[in-house]
Amino acid sequence: MASASPNQNNSLNHLLPPNWKTKITEWLQEDIPSFDYGGYVVGEKETTAILYGKSEGIVAGVPFFTEIFEQLGCRVEWHVKEGEVLKPIQTCAHVYGPVRQILIGERTALNMMARCSGIASQAHRLRILKEKNGFKGVIAGTRKTTPGFRLVEKYGMLVGGADTHRMDLSSMIMLKDNHVWSTGSITAAVQKAKAVGGFSLKIEVECRSEEEADEAIAAGADIVMLDNYEGDALKIAAGNIKQRWAAKGRQVLVECSGGVTEQNIESYFCDAIDIISLGSMTQGVSFVDFSLKVQKNA
């Protein structure tokens, strides 16, 4: 089966932080805070369940799915790889263990796989558009993620071949309109950020005009985000900024964001844009359909 992404590799497991398994414990606790009434009905007899992929997409979320069932005393045997292109209806995995434990993990595991795979599928489609058009820049997600579920959603971006953008508020300093308005000016905001961020954190400033971008760069910003620009206006502004500051010996990254979707992203591709970020990679994304079926007794 075809691989979706150059990032399709089990080594992605090694990116996960030390506390990732506690997240899964919390998911299970949320879904069964007291008595397991349905589990009482089925009991603890050993059984097998099959994970079916029922719609096209990219398989993503394998370590999370496996950990859900391992915490419940079950074993998972995979028949697809992370990042593989799913062709429905396809047998993706077998889960072995006590039927009650399988059913405890069922909905949590399916919800996670559906969303993680949906994000990976969106990222994969965007990567295909990038390659088709010869765009040399980066296509990235945003911080518009589900509270408590960011790790899975950012993981899905990587599996699909997109950039995660900053992981959190501590990963990069991004100064948006509210920061600037609260501080008084772009220059003041950048100077205060540099005073605490040090040399290791990049500073990005959201800009609504070339003049704001010039102020941000002059103050020491590493990246300027042209927000809610469209079409030729974006390309002209990005080209002017790059050319103007290159003449002064200064290299700066230009990002565009706001209103970008899978349907219109091709209109944003140009040599002067280094990063295109999309909140739609996580917001409103279509899920990939999976089901988990316990095998009937003979």
Short mmCIF file of C-alpha atoms in Angstrom, two decimals:
data_model
loop_
_atom_site.label_atom_id
_atom_site.label_comp_id
_atom_site.label_asym_id
_atom_site.label_seq_id
_atom_site.Cartn_x
_atom_site.Cartn_y
_atom_site.Cartn_z
CA MET A 1 0.00 0.00 0.00
CA ALA A 2 1.26 3.47 -0.87
CA SER A 3 2.88 5.67 1.73
CA ALA A 4 1.32 9.10 2.19
CA SER A 5 4.13 11.14 3.59
CA PRO A 6 7.90 11.31 3.86
CA ASN A 7 7.22 11.51 7.59
CA GLN A 8 5.50 8.10 7.53
CA ASN A 9 7.82 6.30 9.89
CA ASN A 10 7.47 4.59 13.24
CA SER A 11 10.17 6.94 14.55
CA LEU A 12 7.41 9.55 14.99
CA ASN A 13 6.59 7.65 18.18
CA HIS A 14 9.84 8.96 19.61
CA LEU A 15 8.60 12.54 19.30
CA LEU A 16 5.97 12.03 21.98
CA PRO A 17 6.64 13.65 25.39
CA PRO A 18 7.00 11.65 28.61
CA ASN A 19 3.47 12.52 29.77
CA TRP A 20 1.58 11.43 26.65
CA LYS A 21 0.30 8.21 28.20
CA THR A 22 -1.27 10.10 31.09
CA LYS A 23 -3.41 11.92 28.52
CA ILE A 24 -4.86 8.59 27.46
CA THR A 25 -5.53 7.63 31.06
CA GLU A 26 -7.50 10.87 31.40
CA TRP A 27 -9.53 10.09 28.25
CA LEU A 28 -10.51 6.70 29.67
CA GLN A 29 -11.37 8.18 33.06
CA GLU A 30 -13.59 10.76 31.38
CA ASP A 31 -15.58 8.06 29.57
CA ILE A 32 -16.02 5.74 32.56
CA PRO A 33 -16.00 7.77 35.79
CA SER A 34 -18.06 5.28 37.79
CA PHE A 35 -19.86 2.00 36.98
CA ASP A 36 -19.48 0.16 33.66
CA TYR A 37 -23.06 -1.00 33.19
CA GLY A 38 -22.62 -2.26 29.63
CA GLY A 39 -19.42 -4.02 30.61
CA TYR A 40 -21.31 -5.89 33.32
CA VAL A 41 -23.51 -7.36 30.61
CA VAL A 42 -20.67 -8.76 28.47
CA GLY A 43 -18.17 -9.82 31.14
CA GLU A 44 -14.48 -10.63 30.82
CA LYS A 45 -14.36 -13.45 28.28
CA GLU A 46 -11.48 -13.27 25.81
CA THR A 47 -12.43 -12.16 22.31
CA THR A 48 -11.18 -10.48 19.14
CA ALA A 49 -12.31 -7.24 17.55
CA ILE A 50 -11.43 -5.96 14.08
CA LEU A 51 -10.74 -2.32 13.26
CA TYR A 52 -12.16 -1.47 9.84
CA GLY A 53 -11.31 1.63 7.81
CA LYS A 54 -14.56 2.64 6.13
CA SER A 55 -13.63 5.79 4.21
CA GLU A 56 -10.64 6.97 2.22
CA GLY A 57 -7.91 8.82 4.04
CA ILE A 58 -4.54 8.62 5.73
CA VAL A 59 -4.04 6.31 8.71
CA ALA A 60 -2.85 8.33 11.70
CA GLY A 61 -2.91 7.84 15.46
CA VAL A 62 -1.45 4.34 15.71
CA PRO A 63 0.50 4.82 18.99
CA PHE A 64 -2.49 6.44 20.71
CA PHE A 65 -4.87 3.69 19.61
CA THR A 66 -2.44 1.00 20.76
CA GLU A 67 -1.86 2.65 24.13
CA ILE A 68 -5.60 2.95 24.81
CA PHE A 69 -5.99 -0.80 24.60
CA GLU A 70 -2.71 -1.66 26.29
CA GLN A 71 -3.85 0.36 29.32
CA LEU A 72 -6.94 -1.86 29.33
CA GLY A 73 -4.95 -5.10 29.24
CA CYS A 74 -5.50 -5.78 25.53
CA ARG A 75 -3.15 -6.38 22.62
CA VAL A 76 -3.28 -4.70 19.18
CA GLU A 77 -1.97 -6.26 15.97
CA TRP A 78 -1.70 -3.76 13.11
CA HIS A 79 -2.14 -4.57 9.41
CA VAL A 80 -1.56 -1.02 8.14
CA LYS A 81 1.24 1.45 8.78
CA GLU A 82 1.09 5.00 10.06
CA GLY A 83 0.69 7.31 7.07
CA GLU A 84 -0.66 4.61 4.76
CA VAL A 85 -3.36 5.49 2.25
CA LEU A 86 -6.56 3.80 3.37
CA LYS A 87 -8.77 2.09 0.76
CA PRO A 88 -12.15 1.18 2.24
CA ILE A 89 -13.35 -1.15 3.44
CA GLN A 90 -9.99 -2.26 4.82
CA THR A 91 -8.98 -4.34 7.81
CA CYS A 92 -6.59 -2.11 9.76
CA ALA A 93 -5.98 -3.98 13.02
CA HIS A 94 -7.08 -6.79 15.34
CA VAL A 95 -7.60 -6.13 19.05
CA TYR A 96 -7.33 -9.09 21.45
CA GLY A 97 -8.49 -9.11 25.05
CA PRO A 98 -11.41 -9.30 27.46
CA VAL A 99 -14.56 -8.15 25.71
CA ARG A 100 -15.44 -5.68 28.48
CA GLN A 101 -12.04 -4.00 28.20
CA ILE A 102 -12.29 -3.78 24.41
CA LEU A 103 -15.66 -2.10 24.67
CA ILE A 104 -14.39 0.34 27.29
CA GLY A 105 -11.73 1.54 24.85
CA GLU A 106 -13.81 1.34 21.69
CA ARG A 107 -15.35 4.81 21.42
CA THR A 108 -12.32 6.67 22.78
CA ALA A 109 -10.05 4.89 20.29
CA LEU A 110 -12.38 5.44 17.34
CA ASN A 111 -12.90 9.12 18.12
CA MET A 112 -9.16 9.66 18.30
CA MET A 113 -8.39 7.74 15.07
CA ALA A 114 -11.17 9.49 13.15
CA ARG A 115 -9.92 12.98 14.03
CA CYS A 116 -6.19 12.31 13.83
CA SER A 117 -6.59 10.56 10.47
CA GLY A 118 -8.86 13.35 9.21
CA ILE A 119 -6.22 15.96 9.97
CA ALA A 120 -3.50 13.80 8.41
CA SER A 121 -5.66 13.39 5.30
CA GLN A 122 -6.17 17.14 5.01
CA ALA A 123 -2.43 17.72 5.45
CA HIS A 124 -1.70 15.11 2.80
CA ARG A 125 -4.04 16.73 0.26
CA LEU A 126 -2.41 20.10 0.89
CA ARG A 127 1.04 18.58 0.43
CA ILE A 128 -0.06 17.15 -2.93
CA LEU A 129 -1.22 20.61 -4.03
CA LYS A 130 2.10 22.09 -2.91
CA GLU A 131 4.08 19.55 -4.92
CA LYS A 132 1.85 19.85 -7.98
CA ASN A 133 2.38 23.61 -8.09
CA GLY A 134 6.09 23.51 -7.25
CA PHE A 135 5.62 25.69 -4.17
CA LYS A 136 8.92 25.83 -2.25
CA GLY A 137 7.57 27.18 1.03
CA VAL A 138 6.02 25.56 4.08
CA ILE A 139 2.37 24.62 4.57
CA ALA A 140 1.57 24.70 8.28
CA GLY A 141 -1.25 24.26 10.73
CA THR A 142 -2.00 26.70 13.52
CA ARG A 143 -2.66 26.75 17.27
CA LYS A 144 -6.40 26.47 16.56
CA THR A 145 -6.58 23.04 18.15
CA THR A 146 -8.93 21.26 20.54
CA PRO A 147 -8.04 21.88 24.22
CA GLY A 148 -6.53 18.72 25.67
CA PHE A 149 -6.16 17.14 22.22
CA ARG A 150 -3.44 19.29 20.66
CA LEU A 151 -0.77 16.60 20.79
CA VAL A 152 -2.87 14.24 18.67
CA GLU A 153 -3.86 16.95 16.21
CA LYS A 154 -0.30 18.20 15.72
CA TYR A 155 0.81 14.57 15.36
CA GLY A 156 -1.74 14.15 12.57
CA MET A 157 -0.29 17.15 10.74
CA LEU A 158 3.16 15.56 10.79
CA VAL A 159 1.90 12.19 9.58
CA GLY A 160 0.18 13.92 6.64
CA GLY A 161 3.28 15.87 5.70
CA ALA A 162 2.45 19.37 7.00
CA ASP A 163 4.36 21.59 9.41
CA THR A 164 2.92 21.87 12.92
CA HIS A 165 3.73 25.59 13.27
CA ARG A 166 4.35 26.55 16.92
CA MET A 167 3.23 23.95 19.40
CA ASP A 168 2.22 26.38 22.15
CA LEU A 169 2.77 29.87 23.55
CA SER A 170 6.24 28.87 24.77
CA SER A 171 7.49 27.64 21.38
CA MET A 172 7.73 30.94 19.50
CA ILE A 173 6.81 34.54 20.22
CA MET A 174 3.92 35.59 18.01
CA LEU A 175 2.72 39.15 18.47
CA LYS A 176 -0.77 39.73 17.12
CA ASP A 177 -2.94 42.81 16.94
CA ASN A 178 -4.05 42.52 20.58
CA HIS A 179 -0.43 42.41 21.76
CA VAL A 180 0.44 45.48 19.73
CA TRP A 181 -2.62 47.46 20.78
CA SER A 182 -2.06 46.58 24.42
CA THR A 183 1.60 47.62 24.25
CA GLY A 184 1.17 50.76 22.17
CA SER A 185 3.24 49.98 19.08
CA ILE A 186 4.84 47.18 17.11
CA THR A 187 8.29 48.44 18.04
CA ALA A 188 7.53 48.45 21.76
CA ALA A 189 6.00 44.98 21.59
CA VAL A 190 8.97 43.50 19.74
CA GLN A 191 11.49 45.14 22.08
CA LYS A 192 9.74 43.77 25.17
CA ALA A 193 9.52 40.32 23.59
CA LYS A 194 13.23 40.31 22.71
CA ALA A 195 14.11 41.30 26.26
CA VAL A 196 12.64 38.08 27.66
CA GLY A 197 12.77 35.69 24.70
CA GLY A 198 16.50 35.80 24.23
CA PHE A 199 18.37 34.64 21.15
CA SER A 200 16.73 31.20 20.89
CA LEU A 201 13.11 32.20 20.24
CA LYS A 202 12.00 33.64 16.92
CA ILE A 203 9.62 36.59 16.95
CA GLU A 204 6.74 36.82 14.51
CA VAL A 205 4.48 39.86 14.12
CA GLU A 206 1.04 39.97 12.55
CA CYS A 207 0.91 42.86 10.09
CA ARG A 208 -1.90 44.51 8.16
CA SER A 209 0.25 46.59 5.81
CA GLU A 210 3.73 46.89 4.34
CA GLU A 211 4.38 49.77 6.72
CA GLU A 212 3.63 47.59 9.74
CA ALA A 213 5.84 44.84 8.31
CA ASP A 214 8.70 47.30 7.87
CA GLU A 215 8.31 48.50 11.44
CA ALA A 216 8.33 44.93 12.74
CA ILE A 217 11.45 43.98 10.79
CA ALA A 218 13.26 47.16 11.79
CA ALA A 219 12.45 46.36 15.43
CA GLY A 220 13.97 42.89 15.10
CA ALA A 221 11.16 40.53 14.05
CA ASP A 222 12.26 37.35 12.30
CA ILE A 223 8.93 36.63 10.61
CA VAL A 224 6.11 38.88 9.43
CA MET A 225 2.62 37.50 8.96
CA LEU A 226 0.52 39.19 6.31
CA ASP A 227 -2.92 38.58 7.70
CA ASN A 228 -6.06 38.36 5.55
CA TYR A 229 -4.35 39.46 2.35
CA GLU A 230 -5.63 37.93 -0.89
CA GLY A 231 -4.58 37.42 -4.49
CA ASP A 232 -2.28 39.89 -6.19
CA ALA A 233 -2.24 42.24 -3.18
CA LEU A 234 -0.58 39.52 -1.10
CA LYS A 235 1.99 38.65 -3.73
CA ILE A 236 2.87 42.30 -4.39
CA ALA A 237 3.22 43.12 -0.68
CA ALA A 238 5.31 40.01 0.05
CA GLY A 239 7.56 40.68 -2.95
CA ASN A 240 8.05 44.33 -1.99
CA ILE A 241 8.95 43.45 1.61
CA LYS A 242 11.43 40.77 0.58
CA GLN A 243 13.08 42.97 -2.04
CA ARG A 244 13.28 46.04 0.17
CA TRP A 245 14.94 44.25 3.08
CA ALA A 246 17.18 42.06 0.93
CA ALA A 247 18.66 45.29 -0.46
CA LYS A 248 19.57 46.17 3.13
CA GLY A 249 21.16 42.78 3.69
CA ARG A 250 18.33 41.48 5.84
CA GLN A 251 16.60 38.15 5.23
CA VAL A 252 13.12 37.83 6.67
CA LEU A 253 10.45 35.15 6.47
CA VAL A 254 6.99 36.08 5.21
CA GLU A 255 3.94 34.11 6.31
CA CYS A 256 0.38 34.51 5.07
CA SER A 257 -2.66 33.41 7.01
CA GLY A 258 -6.35 34.08 7.29
CA GLY A 259 -9.04 32.66 5.03
CA VAL A 260 -6.78 30.05 3.45
CA THR A 261 -8.47 26.72 2.64
CA GLU A 262 -7.77 23.61 0.62
CA GLN A 263 -10.00 25.06 -2.09
CA ASN A 264 -8.16 28.38 -2.51
CA ILE A 265 -4.60 27.69 -1.33
CA GLU A 266 -3.21 27.47 -4.87
CA SER A 267 -3.94 31.18 -5.35
CA TYR A 268 -1.54 31.95 -2.48
CA PHE A 269 1.47 30.11 -3.89
CA CYS A 270 4.32 32.42 -4.89
CA ASP A 271 8.09 32.67 -4.44
CA ALA A 272 7.85 35.57 -1.99
CA ILE A 273 5.77 33.58 0.52
CA ASP A 274 7.71 31.30 2.87
CA ILE A 275 4.87 29.94 5.02
CA ILE A 276 1.16 29.46 4.44
CA SER A 277 -0.76 28.57 7.61
CA LEU A 278 -4.30 27.23 7.75
CA GLY A 279 -6.62 27.04 10.74
CA SER A 280 -8.87 24.92 8.53
CA MET A 281 -6.37 22.06 8.85
CA THR A 282 -7.93 21.38 12.26
CA GLN A 283 -11.18 23.36 12.27
CA GLY A 284 -14.05 21.84 10.33
CA VAL A 285 -11.91 19.03 8.92
CA SER A 286 -13.69 15.88 7.71
CA PHE A 287 -13.08 12.79 9.79
CA VAL A 288 -12.02 9.36 8.49
CA ASP A 289 -14.60 6.71 9.34
CA PHE A 290 -13.51 3.69 11.37
CA SER A 291 -15.46 0.98 13.16
CA LEU A 292 -14.44 -1.70 15.67
CA LYS A 293 -16.40 -4.95 15.52
CA VAL A 294 -16.25 -7.71 18.10
CA GLN A 295 -16.32 -11.09 16.42
CA LYS A 296 -19.46 -13.14 17.06
CA ASN A 297 -19.20 -16.40 18.95
CA ALA A 298 -19.33 -19.43 16.70
#
